[in-house]
Amino acid sequence: MTFRRTNPLALAVLALLSERPMHPYEMAQTMRERHQEEVIKLNYGSLYTVVESLRRHELIAASATQKAGNRPERTVYAITEAGTAELHGWLRELIAVPAKEYPRFEAGISLVGLLPPHDALAVVEQRLAALGEQLTALAVLLEKLAGMGLPQLAWIELDYRMAVLRAERAWLTWFATATREGTVGGYDDWEERHR
Amino acid sequence: MTFRRTNPLALAVLALLSERPMHPYEMAQTMRERHQEEVIKLNYGSLYTVVESLRRHELIAASATQKAGNRPERTVYAITEAGTAELHGWLRELIAVPAKEYPRFEAGISLVGLLPPHDALAVVEQRLAALGEQLTALAVLLEKLAGMGLPQLAWIELDYRMAVLRAERAWLTWFATATREGTVGGYDDWEERHR
DNA sequence: CACCCTATACTCGGTTCCGGATATTTGGGA
DNA sequence: TCCCAAATATCCGGAACCGAGTATAGGGTG
């Protein structure tokens, strides 16, 4: 059975172990500290499932079971050679090949015609406000990270997200205006259906 | 137990049943015809699970079991009043509140420093090419739909996706240049680590 | 020094998801 | 008329996922 590149949490595990051996709980802590959990969903339940799956595929291996102090016993894992290869291959694939994803907003906006135009406008404006807040929060964070002397490469994904958020906001602004003024194609029919 | 708005396929089911009663297989066909499966992931296995879950929560109800011709028996479902309310509420939420999502590309690009700069540049350029193709394909499709006389509101989500894709491409173009010329912040260290 | 709160380190059970099977029927050509 | 491919309609078993629970230890407080 070959390893399937589904859960990105497995990628995070490989990336962390490529620095040094760790036990699962430590991985979680490190992800927290580095704000990695903003980019890769972290869930304790999944973490242990994922680690076990990586071990079964021999991409990582248990390197020791410590019993520091009198804490519950814990297993430290290390990356294998196959694991390093998998890490690099997966990374290449993630960047090179656009994955087919299903953003929830696309699902929502595709059915916006089911809401009366007036309500639709209201929720779009709510989203605009929320996006605005996210953008300023991001800008503040970027400022702070740059100020701390961290190199841009260390927070490159935030830079990317900022660009995408700006585009979203621009589109939404257009859509809100077009709805308000009734200039979006098919508006008359839309209006009529909701009476 | 209250209904959890996880799988958007359930939203599609509610939306379809808000038009008229259908049996599951017919829902799938209709989604195909309308290219809805581009926006909402459709999987036969999940479809029946989701329909059963909606029925348990009384958002839809079995309205008849036909046996047309001699086909295997099939159950036709209709939306309930609670279902209609759920559909509208969910729709509002999807549009108004930006969901925390985890795009795979963000995960990938956040770890790009693990690849040697030269390789990173290569995969980024591959993605740029792929994005270019997606964009022209989208443009062709939009042209076609507009030509068929469909109102803009019927393909509003494609309009949105186009805007986002353009922003992605612009950002990637910048990143490729900055990598090629070594002007991305932290480049020297990056170079050095891979020797 | 008794107490409690938080941090540590998992574990577990129920739900959800999904990729194939499975079983029947219709339509169309040889 | 017979046969096969495609369409119809659903089901199933295993994998993955996730939230909540458990159990111990250290550290601060009155």
Short mmCIF file of C-alpha atoms (C1' of nucleotides) in Angstrom, two decimals:
data_model
loop_
_atom_site.label_atom_id
_atom_site.label_comp_id
_atom_site.label_asym_id
_atom_site.label_seq_id
_atom_site.Cartn_x
_atom_site.Cartn_y
_atom_site.Cartn_z
CA MET A 1 0.00 0.00 0.00
CA THR A 2 1.52 3.30 -1.10
CA PHE A 3 1.36 6.48 0.97
CA ARG A 4 -1.37 8.93 -0.04
CA ARG A 5 -0.64 12.64 0.16
CA THR A 6 -3.92 13.69 1.65
CA ASN A 7 -3.52 15.26 5.08
CA PRO A 8 -1.08 18.22 5.02
CA LEU A 9 -0.48 17.61 8.70
CA ALA A 10 1.71 14.71 7.59
CA LEU A 11 3.75 17.20 5.57
CA ALA A 12 4.23 19.36 8.64
CA VAL A 13 5.40 16.31 10.61
CA LEU A 14 7.95 15.41 7.94
CA ALA A 15 9.14 19.02 7.81
CA LEU A 16 9.61 19.20 11.58
CA LEU A 17 11.41 15.86 11.75
CA SER A 18 13.71 16.98 8.97
CA GLU A 19 15.20 19.36 11.57
CA ARG A 20 15.53 16.95 14.46
CA PRO A 21 13.80 13.99 16.11
CA MET A 22 10.73 14.82 18.21
CA HIS A 23 7.81 13.20 19.96
CA PRO A 24 4.29 14.05 18.75
CA TYR A 25 3.37 16.46 21.50
CA GLU A 26 6.55 18.41 20.88
CA MET A 27 5.65 18.68 17.20
CA ALA A 28 2.34 20.24 18.17
CA GLN A 29 4.05 22.73 20.49
CA THR A 30 6.56 23.71 17.83
CA MET A 31 3.82 24.20 15.26
CA ARG A 32 2.03 26.48 17.70
CA GLU A 33 5.11 28.55 18.47
CA ARG A 34 5.85 29.11 14.81
CA HIS A 35 2.24 29.94 13.94
CA GLN A 36 2.30 27.03 11.52
CA GLU A 37 -1.15 26.00 12.61
CA GLU A 38 -2.46 29.02 10.76
CA VAL A 39 -1.47 27.38 7.53
CA ILE A 40 -1.83 23.69 8.34
CA LYS A 41 -4.74 22.48 10.40
CA LEU A 42 -3.55 20.94 13.65
CA ASN A 43 -5.73 18.59 15.64
CA TYR A 44 -4.41 16.32 18.38
CA GLY A 45 -6.62 13.47 17.36
CA SER A 46 -5.35 13.59 13.79
CA LEU A 47 -1.74 14.11 14.79
CA TYR A 48 -1.37 10.68 16.34
CA THR A 49 -3.24 9.00 13.48
CA VAL A 50 -0.98 10.70 10.98
CA VAL A 51 2.23 9.86 12.83
CA GLU A 52 1.20 6.23 13.03
CA SER A 53 0.42 6.19 9.32
CA LEU A 54 3.82 7.70 8.47
CA ARG A 55 5.49 5.08 10.64
CA ARG A 56 3.63 2.24 8.93
CA HIS A 57 4.88 3.54 5.58
CA GLU A 58 8.40 3.75 7.01
CA LEU A 59 8.73 7.45 6.25
CA ILE A 60 9.54 7.96 9.91
CA ALA A 61 10.75 5.55 12.60
CA ALA A 62 10.58 5.43 16.38
CA SER A 63 14.08 6.39 17.52
CA ALA A 64 13.61 6.13 21.29
CA THR A 65 11.09 5.86 24.09
CA GLN A 66 12.03 8.20 26.88
CA LYS A 67 10.64 8.39 30.33
CA ALA A 68 11.74 11.83 31.54
CA GLY A 69 10.77 12.60 35.11
CA ASN A 70 7.75 10.52 35.86
CA ARG A 71 5.71 11.65 32.89
CA PRO A 72 3.82 9.16 30.78
CA GLU A 73 6.15 7.39 28.41
CA ARG A 74 6.65 9.03 25.06
CA THR A 75 7.96 7.94 21.71
CA VAL A 76 10.46 10.05 19.81
CA TYR A 77 10.40 9.74 16.02
CA ALA A 78 13.03 10.44 13.38
CA ILE A 79 12.66 10.90 9.64
CA THR A 80 13.98 8.16 7.35
CA GLU A 81 15.64 8.55 3.97
CA ALA A 82 12.42 7.58 2.22
CA GLY A 83 10.73 10.20 4.38
CA THR A 84 13.06 12.95 3.22
CA ALA A 85 12.44 11.99 -0.40
CA GLU A 86 8.69 12.03 0.23
CA LEU A 87 8.91 15.46 1.85
CA HIS A 88 10.70 16.98 -1.12
CA GLY A 89 8.52 15.28 -3.70
CA TRP A 90 5.32 16.31 -1.96
CA LEU A 91 6.54 19.88 -1.62
CA ARG A 92 7.34 20.07 -5.32
CA GLU A 93 3.94 18.71 -6.20
CA LEU A 94 2.09 21.11 -3.90
CA ILE A 95 3.77 24.09 -5.50
CA ALA A 96 3.95 22.97 -9.11
CA VAL A 97 0.46 21.53 -9.56
CA PRO A 98 -2.61 23.63 -8.69
CA ALA A 99 -4.88 21.35 -6.65
CA LYS A 100 -8.57 21.26 -7.33
CA GLU A 101 -10.03 22.77 -4.20
CA TYR A 102 -13.54 23.72 -3.23
CA PRO A 103 -13.55 27.02 -1.33
CA ARG A 104 -16.73 27.33 0.67
CA PHE A 105 -17.32 30.86 -0.50
CA GLU A 106 -17.51 29.72 -4.12
CA ALA A 107 -20.23 27.27 -3.15
CA GLY A 108 -22.10 30.05 -1.37
CA ILE A 109 -21.82 32.72 -4.02
CA SER A 110 -22.82 30.28 -6.77
CA LEU A 111 -26.22 29.98 -5.07
CA VAL A 112 -26.59 33.63 -4.11
CA GLY A 113 -29.58 33.89 -6.46
CA LEU A 114 -31.61 31.90 -3.94
CA LEU A 115 -31.50 34.85 -1.53
CA PRO A 116 -33.50 38.00 -2.21
CA PRO A 117 -31.22 40.72 -3.66
CA HIS A 118 -31.61 42.91 -0.62
CA ASP A 119 -30.48 40.17 1.76
CA ALA A 120 -27.67 39.18 -0.57
CA LEU A 121 -26.34 42.71 -0.52
CA ALA A 122 -26.44 42.76 3.28
CA VAL A 123 -24.38 39.56 3.69
CA VAL A 124 -21.90 40.62 1.02
CA GLU A 125 -21.34 43.82 2.93
CA GLN A 126 -20.80 41.87 6.12
CA ARG A 127 -18.13 39.84 4.40
CA LEU A 128 -16.50 42.99 3.09
CA ALA A 129 -16.22 44.31 6.61
CA ALA A 130 -14.75 41.03 7.86
CA LEU A 131 -12.23 40.96 5.03
CA GLY A 132 -11.19 44.48 5.87
CA GLU A 133 -10.45 43.46 9.43
CA GLN A 134 -8.48 40.42 8.33
CA LEU A 135 -6.42 42.58 6.03
CA THR A 136 -5.49 45.13 8.67
CA ALA A 137 -4.67 42.33 11.13
CA LEU A 138 -2.39 40.77 8.52
CA ALA A 139 -0.72 44.07 7.78
CA VAL A 140 0.01 44.59 11.47
CA LEU A 141 1.42 41.08 11.77
CA LEU A 142 3.65 41.55 8.73
CA GLU A 143 4.94 44.80 10.13
CA LYS A 144 5.73 43.11 13.41
CA LEU A 145 7.53 40.15 11.83
CA ALA A 146 9.59 42.41 9.61
CA GLY A 147 10.41 44.55 12.62
CA MET A 148 11.65 41.49 14.50
CA GLY A 149 14.22 41.02 11.77
CA LEU A 150 12.73 37.80 10.38
CA PRO A 151 13.55 37.34 6.69
CA GLN A 152 10.69 37.62 4.21
CA LEU A 153 11.12 33.98 3.25
CA ALA A 154 10.02 32.99 6.76
CA TRP A 155 6.56 34.48 6.27
CA ILE A 156 6.22 34.25 2.52
CA GLU A 157 2.82 32.54 2.81
CA LEU A 158 1.40 35.57 4.60
CA ASP A 159 2.57 37.75 1.75
CA TYR A 160 0.72 35.46 -0.63
CA ARG A 161 -2.43 35.42 1.46
CA MET A 162 -2.42 39.19 1.59
CA ALA A 163 -2.37 39.41 -2.19
CA VAL A 164 -5.27 36.98 -2.51
CA LEU A 165 -7.32 38.73 0.18
CA ARG A 166 -6.89 42.05 -1.59
CA ALA A 167 -8.19 40.55 -4.82
CA GLU A 168 -11.17 39.07 -3.00
CA ARG A 169 -12.00 42.41 -1.51
CA ALA A 170 -11.78 44.15 -4.85
CA TRP A 171 -14.11 41.63 -6.47
CA LEU A 172 -16.60 41.82 -3.62
CA THR A 173 -16.62 45.60 -3.81
CA TRP A 174 -17.50 45.37 -7.45
CA PHE A 175 -20.22 42.81 -6.81
CA ALA A 176 -21.76 44.86 -4.01
CA THR A 177 -21.96 47.91 -6.22
CA ALA A 178 -23.40 45.95 -9.14
CA THR A 179 -26.06 44.48 -6.86
CA ARG A 180 -26.90 47.81 -5.26
CA GLU A 181 -27.29 49.48 -8.62
CA GLY A 182 -28.96 46.52 -10.26
CA THR A 183 -26.37 46.31 -13.01
CA VAL A 184 -25.32 42.71 -12.48
CA GLY A 185 -26.45 40.61 -15.45
CA GLY A 186 -29.82 39.00 -14.75
CA TYR A 187 -30.80 41.41 -12.00
CA ASP A 188 -34.35 42.05 -13.17
CA ASP A 189 -35.20 38.37 -13.19
CA TRP A 190 -33.57 38.00 -9.76
CA GLU A 191 -35.68 40.83 -8.33
CA GLU A 192 -38.85 39.40 -9.80
CA ARG A 193 -38.32 35.88 -8.47
CA HIS A 194 -38.38 37.23 -4.93
CA ARG A 195 -41.77 38.82 -4.65
CA MET B 1 -28.28 16.42 17.97
CA THR B 2 -28.14 19.54 15.81
CA PHE B 3 -27.19 19.51 12.14
CA ARG B 4 -23.58 20.46 11.42
CA ARG B 5 -22.82 22.50 8.33
CA THR B 6 -19.75 20.60 7.24
CA ASN B 7 -20.20 18.98 3.86
CA PRO B 8 -21.23 21.51 1.16
CA LEU B 9 -22.74 18.62 -0.75
CA ALA B 10 -25.61 18.82 1.73
CA LEU B 11 -26.08 22.44 0.68
CA ALA B 12 -26.31 21.41 -2.95
CA VAL B 13 -28.91 18.79 -2.06
CA LEU B 14 -31.04 21.35 -0.23
CA ALA B 15 -30.69 23.79 -3.13
CA LEU B 16 -31.79 21.19 -5.67
CA LEU B 17 -34.72 20.02 -3.58
CA SER B 18 -35.83 23.64 -3.18
CA GLU B 19 -36.75 23.45 -6.86
CA ARG B 20 -38.57 20.12 -6.85
CA PRO B 21 -38.47 16.65 -5.27
CA MET B 22 -35.80 14.30 -6.60
CA HIS B 23 -34.12 10.98 -5.88
CA PRO B 24 -30.38 10.96 -5.15
CA TYR B 25 -29.19 9.76 -8.50
CA GLU B 26 -31.20 12.49 -10.23
CA MET B 27 -29.53 15.08 -7.98
CA ALA B 28 -26.15 13.87 -9.14
CA GLN B 29 -27.19 14.06 -12.80
CA THR B 30 -28.53 17.57 -12.38
CA MET B 31 -25.35 18.71 -10.65
CA ARG B 32 -23.34 17.32 -13.56
CA GLU B 33 -25.47 19.02 -16.19
CA ARG B 34 -25.19 22.39 -14.50
CA HIS B 35 -21.44 22.08 -13.90
CA GLN B 36 -22.13 22.44 -10.20
CA GLU B 37 -19.65 19.72 -9.44
CA GLU B 38 -16.92 22.18 -10.34
CA VAL B 39 -17.83 24.19 -7.27
CA ILE B 40 -19.10 21.52 -4.89
CA LYS B 41 -17.35 18.20 -4.68
CA LEU B 42 -19.65 15.38 -5.75
CA ASN B 43 -19.00 11.80 -4.77
CA TYR B 44 -21.62 9.09 -5.03
CA GLY B 45 -20.55 7.50 -1.81
CA SER B 46 -20.93 10.74 0.11
CA LEU B 47 -24.19 11.66 -1.59
CA TYR B 48 -26.15 8.85 0.02
CA THR B 49 -24.55 9.43 3.42
CA VAL B 50 -25.42 13.11 3.23
CA VAL B 51 -29.01 12.52 2.13
CA GLU B 52 -29.50 10.08 4.99
CA SER B 53 -28.08 12.60 7.44
CA LEU B 54 -30.39 15.35 6.16
CA ARG B 55 -33.34 13.00 6.50
CA ARG B 56 -32.42 12.13 10.09
CA HIS B 57 -32.38 15.83 10.90
CA GLU B 58 -35.76 16.22 9.18
CA LEU B 59 -34.48 18.84 6.77
CA ILE B 60 -35.74 16.62 3.96
CA ALA B 61 -38.29 13.79 3.93
CA ALA B 62 -38.95 10.79 1.73
CA SER B 63 -41.93 11.78 -0.36
CA ALA B 64 -42.38 8.58 -2.35
CA THR B 65 -40.75 5.32 -3.33
CA GLN B 66 -41.29 4.77 -7.01
CA LYS B 67 -40.70 1.71 -8.99
CA ALA B 68 -40.81 3.08 -12.53
CA GLY B 69 -40.38 0.43 -15.20
CA ASN B 70 -38.56 -2.34 -13.48
CA ARG B 71 -35.63 -0.31 -12.20
CA PRO B 72 -34.33 -0.84 -8.72
CA GLU B 73 -36.56 0.91 -6.27
CA ARG B 74 -35.71 4.51 -5.59
CA THR B 75 -36.64 7.00 -2.95
CA VAL B 76 -37.71 10.51 -3.89
CA TYR B 77 -37.03 13.21 -1.31
CA ALA B 78 -38.61 16.61 -0.75
CA ILE B 79 -37.36 19.56 1.28
CA THR B 80 -39.16 20.41 4.53
CA GLU B 81 -39.82 23.82 5.98
CA ALA B 82 -36.95 23.43 8.41
CA GLY B 83 -34.83 22.46 5.41
CA THR B 84 -35.64 25.68 3.58
CA ALA B 85 -34.74 27.70 6.64
CA GLU B 86 -31.48 25.78 6.96
CA LEU B 87 -30.66 26.40 3.29
CA HIS B 88 -31.09 30.15 3.61
CA GLY B 89 -29.28 30.39 6.93
CA TRP B 90 -26.35 28.34 5.69
CA LEU B 91 -26.12 30.41 2.52
CA ARG B 92 -26.04 33.62 4.49
CA GLU B 93 -23.34 32.26 6.74
CA LEU B 94 -21.20 31.03 3.85
CA ILE B 95 -21.23 34.45 2.24
CA ALA B 96 -21.12 36.70 5.27
CA VAL B 97 -18.45 34.93 7.34
CA PRO B 98 -15.04 34.14 5.80
CA ALA B 99 -14.32 30.52 6.73
CA LYS B 100 -10.90 29.53 7.96
CA GLU B 101 -9.61 27.35 5.16
CA TYR B 102 -6.28 25.73 4.54
CA PRO B 103 -5.36 25.97 0.85
CA ARG B 104 -2.75 23.37 0.01
CA PHE B 105 -0.61 25.85 -1.85
CA GLU B 106 -0.18 27.95 1.29
CA ALA B 107 1.12 24.88 3.10
CA GLY B 108 3.52 24.23 0.24
CA ILE B 109 4.85 27.74 -0.20
CA SER B 110 5.33 28.18 3.55
CA LEU B 111 7.93 25.40 3.40
CA VAL B 112 9.52 26.41 0.10
CA GLY B 113 12.74 27.18 1.95
CA LEU B 114 13.31 23.44 2.31
CA LEU B 115 13.91 23.17 -1.43
CA PRO B 116 17.09 24.53 -3.02
CA PRO B 117 16.37 27.92 -4.64
CA HIS B 118 16.98 26.58 -8.12
CA ASP B 119 14.43 23.79 -7.72
CA ALA B 120 11.97 26.15 -6.09
CA LEU B 121 12.15 28.46 -9.08
CA ALA B 122 11.51 25.55 -11.43
CA VAL B 123 8.33 24.40 -9.67
CA VAL B 124 7.03 27.94 -9.32
CA GLU B 125 7.42 28.35 -13.04
CA GLN B 126 5.54 25.12 -13.62
CA ARG B 127 2.68 26.44 -11.54
CA LEU B 128 2.70 29.70 -13.45
CA ALA B 129 2.29 27.80 -16.69
CA ALA B 130 -0.57 25.74 -15.25
CA LEU B 131 -2.31 28.86 -13.95
CA GLY B 132 -2.01 30.44 -17.38
CA GLU B 133 -3.79 27.49 -18.93
CA GLN B 134 -6.54 27.53 -16.32
CA LEU B 135 -7.08 31.21 -16.96
CA THR B 136 -7.45 30.87 -20.72
CA ALA B 137 -9.76 27.88 -20.26
CA LEU B 138 -11.91 29.95 -17.91
CA ALA B 139 -11.96 32.88 -20.30
CA VAL B 140 -13.14 30.61 -23.11
CA LEU B 141 -15.86 29.13 -20.91
CA LEU B 142 -17.07 32.57 -19.81
CA GLU B 143 -17.24 33.69 -23.42
CA LYS B 144 -19.26 30.63 -24.30
CA LEU B 145 -21.73 31.01 -21.43
CA ALA B 146 -22.24 34.69 -22.18
CA GLY B 147 -22.73 33.80 -25.84
CA MET B 148 -25.43 31.29 -24.88
CA GLY B 149 -27.38 34.14 -23.37
CA LEU B 150 -27.06 32.95 -19.76
CA PRO B 151 -27.24 35.85 -17.30
CA GLN B 152 -24.08 36.76 -15.42
CA LEU B 153 -25.68 35.77 -12.14
CA ALA B 154 -25.78 32.17 -13.33
CA TRP B 155 -21.97 31.97 -13.49
CA ILE B 156 -21.02 34.54 -10.93
CA GLU B 157 -18.71 32.10 -9.13
CA LEU B 158 -16.60 31.76 -12.27
CA ASP B 159 -16.23 35.49 -12.41
CA TYR B 160 -14.99 35.41 -8.84
CA ARG B 161 -12.59 32.56 -9.46
CA MET B 162 -11.14 34.41 -12.43
CA ALA B 163 -10.36 37.42 -10.27
CA VAL B 164 -8.64 35.26 -7.65
CA LEU B 165 -6.63 33.31 -10.24
CA ARG B 166 -5.38 36.55 -11.76
CA ALA B 167 -4.17 37.71 -8.36
CA GLU B 168 -2.43 34.40 -7.75
CA ARG B 169 -0.65 34.66 -11.06
CA ALA B 170 0.47 38.20 -10.38
CA TRP B 171 1.88 37.21 -7.00
CA LEU B 172 3.65 34.16 -8.41
CA THR B 173 5.19 36.24 -11.16
CA TRP B 174 6.60 38.58 -8.57
CA PHE B 175 7.93 35.69 -6.47
CA ALA B 176 9.55 34.01 -9.46
CA THR B 177 11.37 37.20 -10.37
CA ALA B 178 12.46 37.84 -6.80
CA THR B 179 13.83 34.32 -6.56
CA ARG B 180 15.58 34.47 -9.90
CA GLU B 181 17.24 37.74 -9.04
CA GLY B 182 17.91 36.81 -5.43
CA THR B 183 16.04 39.83 -4.09
CA VAL B 184 13.57 37.95 -1.88
CA GLY B 185 14.33 38.72 1.76
CA GLY B 186 16.61 36.04 3.23
CA TYR B 187 17.88 34.79 -0.11
CA ASP B 188 21.57 34.64 0.84
CA ASP B 189 20.88 32.42 3.82
CA TRP B 190 18.61 30.24 1.67
CA GLU B 191 21.32 29.79 -0.94
CA GLU B 192 23.89 28.95 1.69
CA ARG B 193 21.79 26.31 3.44
CA HIS B 194 21.69 24.27 0.24
CA ARG B 195 25.30 23.56 -0.45
"C1'" DC C 1 1.87 21.68 53.19
"C1'" DA C 2 -2.62 20.97 51.22
"C1'" DC C 3 -4.88 22.43 47.27
"C1'" DC C 4 -5.85 23.58 42.74
"C1'" DC C 5 -4.79 25.04 38.19
"C1'" DT C 6 -2.39 24.50 34.12
"C1'" DA C 7 0.73 21.98 31.03
"C1'" DT C 8 1.93 17.57 29.37
"C1'" DA C 9 1.05 13.53 26.63
"C1'" DC C 10 -1.79 10.84 24.74
"C1'" DT C 11 -6.26 7.66 23.82
"C1'" DC C 12 -10.71 6.47 22.35
"C1'" DG C 13 -15.13 6.07 20.16
"C1'" DG C 14 -18.33 7.81 17.19
"C1'" DT C 15 -19.09 10.07 12.81
"C1'" DT C 16 -17.99 11.05 8.14
"C1'" DC C 17 -15.95 10.09 3.88
"C1'" DC C 18 -14.92 7.80 -0.13
"C1'" DG C 19 -13.57 4.36 -3.77
"C1'" DG C 20 -15.04 0.71 -5.56
"C1'" DA C 21 -18.42 -3.21 -5.91
"C1'" DT C 22 -23.24 -4.71 -7.09
"C1'" DA C 23 -27.41 -5.41 -9.45
"C1'" DT C 24 -30.76 -4.17 -12.82
"C1'" DT C 25 -32.41 -2.15 -17.18
"C1'" DT C 26 -32.52 0.17 -21.44
"C1'" DG C 27 -31.01 1.01 -26.19
"C1'" DG C 28 -28.85 -0.10 -30.28
"C1'" DG C 29 -26.35 -2.76 -33.50
"C1'" DA C 30 -25.10 -7.49 -35.59
"C1'" DT D 1 -33.73 -11.77 -31.40
"C1'" DC D 2 -29.73 -11.76 -28.81
"C1'" DC D 3 -25.90 -9.63 -26.67
"C1'" DC D 4 -23.07 -6.00 -24.88
"C1'" DA D 5 -22.11 -1.37 -23.42
"C1'" DA D 6 -23.80 2.40 -21.05
"C1'" DA D 7 -26.94 4.22 -17.82
"C1'" DT D 8 -29.45 3.73 -13.44
"C1'" DA D 9 -29.48 3.50 -8.47
"C1'" DT D 10 -27.52 2.14 -4.33
"C1'" DC D 11 -24.63 -0.13 -0.79
"C1'" DC D 12 -20.62 -1.45 1.84
"C1'" DG D 13 -16.26 -1.82 4.35
"C1'" DG D 14 -12.41 0.27 5.63
"C1'" DA D 15 -9.85 4.49 6.26
"C1'" DA D 16 -9.63 9.05 8.08
"C1'" DC D 17 -11.04 12.47 11.06
"C1'" DC D 18 -12.11 14.92 15.07
"C1'" DG D 19 -13.61 16.40 19.65
"C1'" DA D 20 -13.76 15.17 24.10
"C1'" DG D 21 -11.93 12.58 27.72
"C1'" DT D 22 -8.10 10.79 30.81
"C1'" DA D 23 -4.24 10.76 33.77
"C1'" DT D 24 -0.11 12.50 35.72
"C1'" DA D 25 3.09 16.06 37.23
"C1'" DG D 26 4.89 20.53 38.28
"C1'" DG D 27 4.32 25.02 40.25
"C1'" DG D 28 2.24 28.68 42.49
"C1'" DT D 29 -0.74 30.29 46.51
"C1'" DG D 30 -2.79 30.86 50.98
#
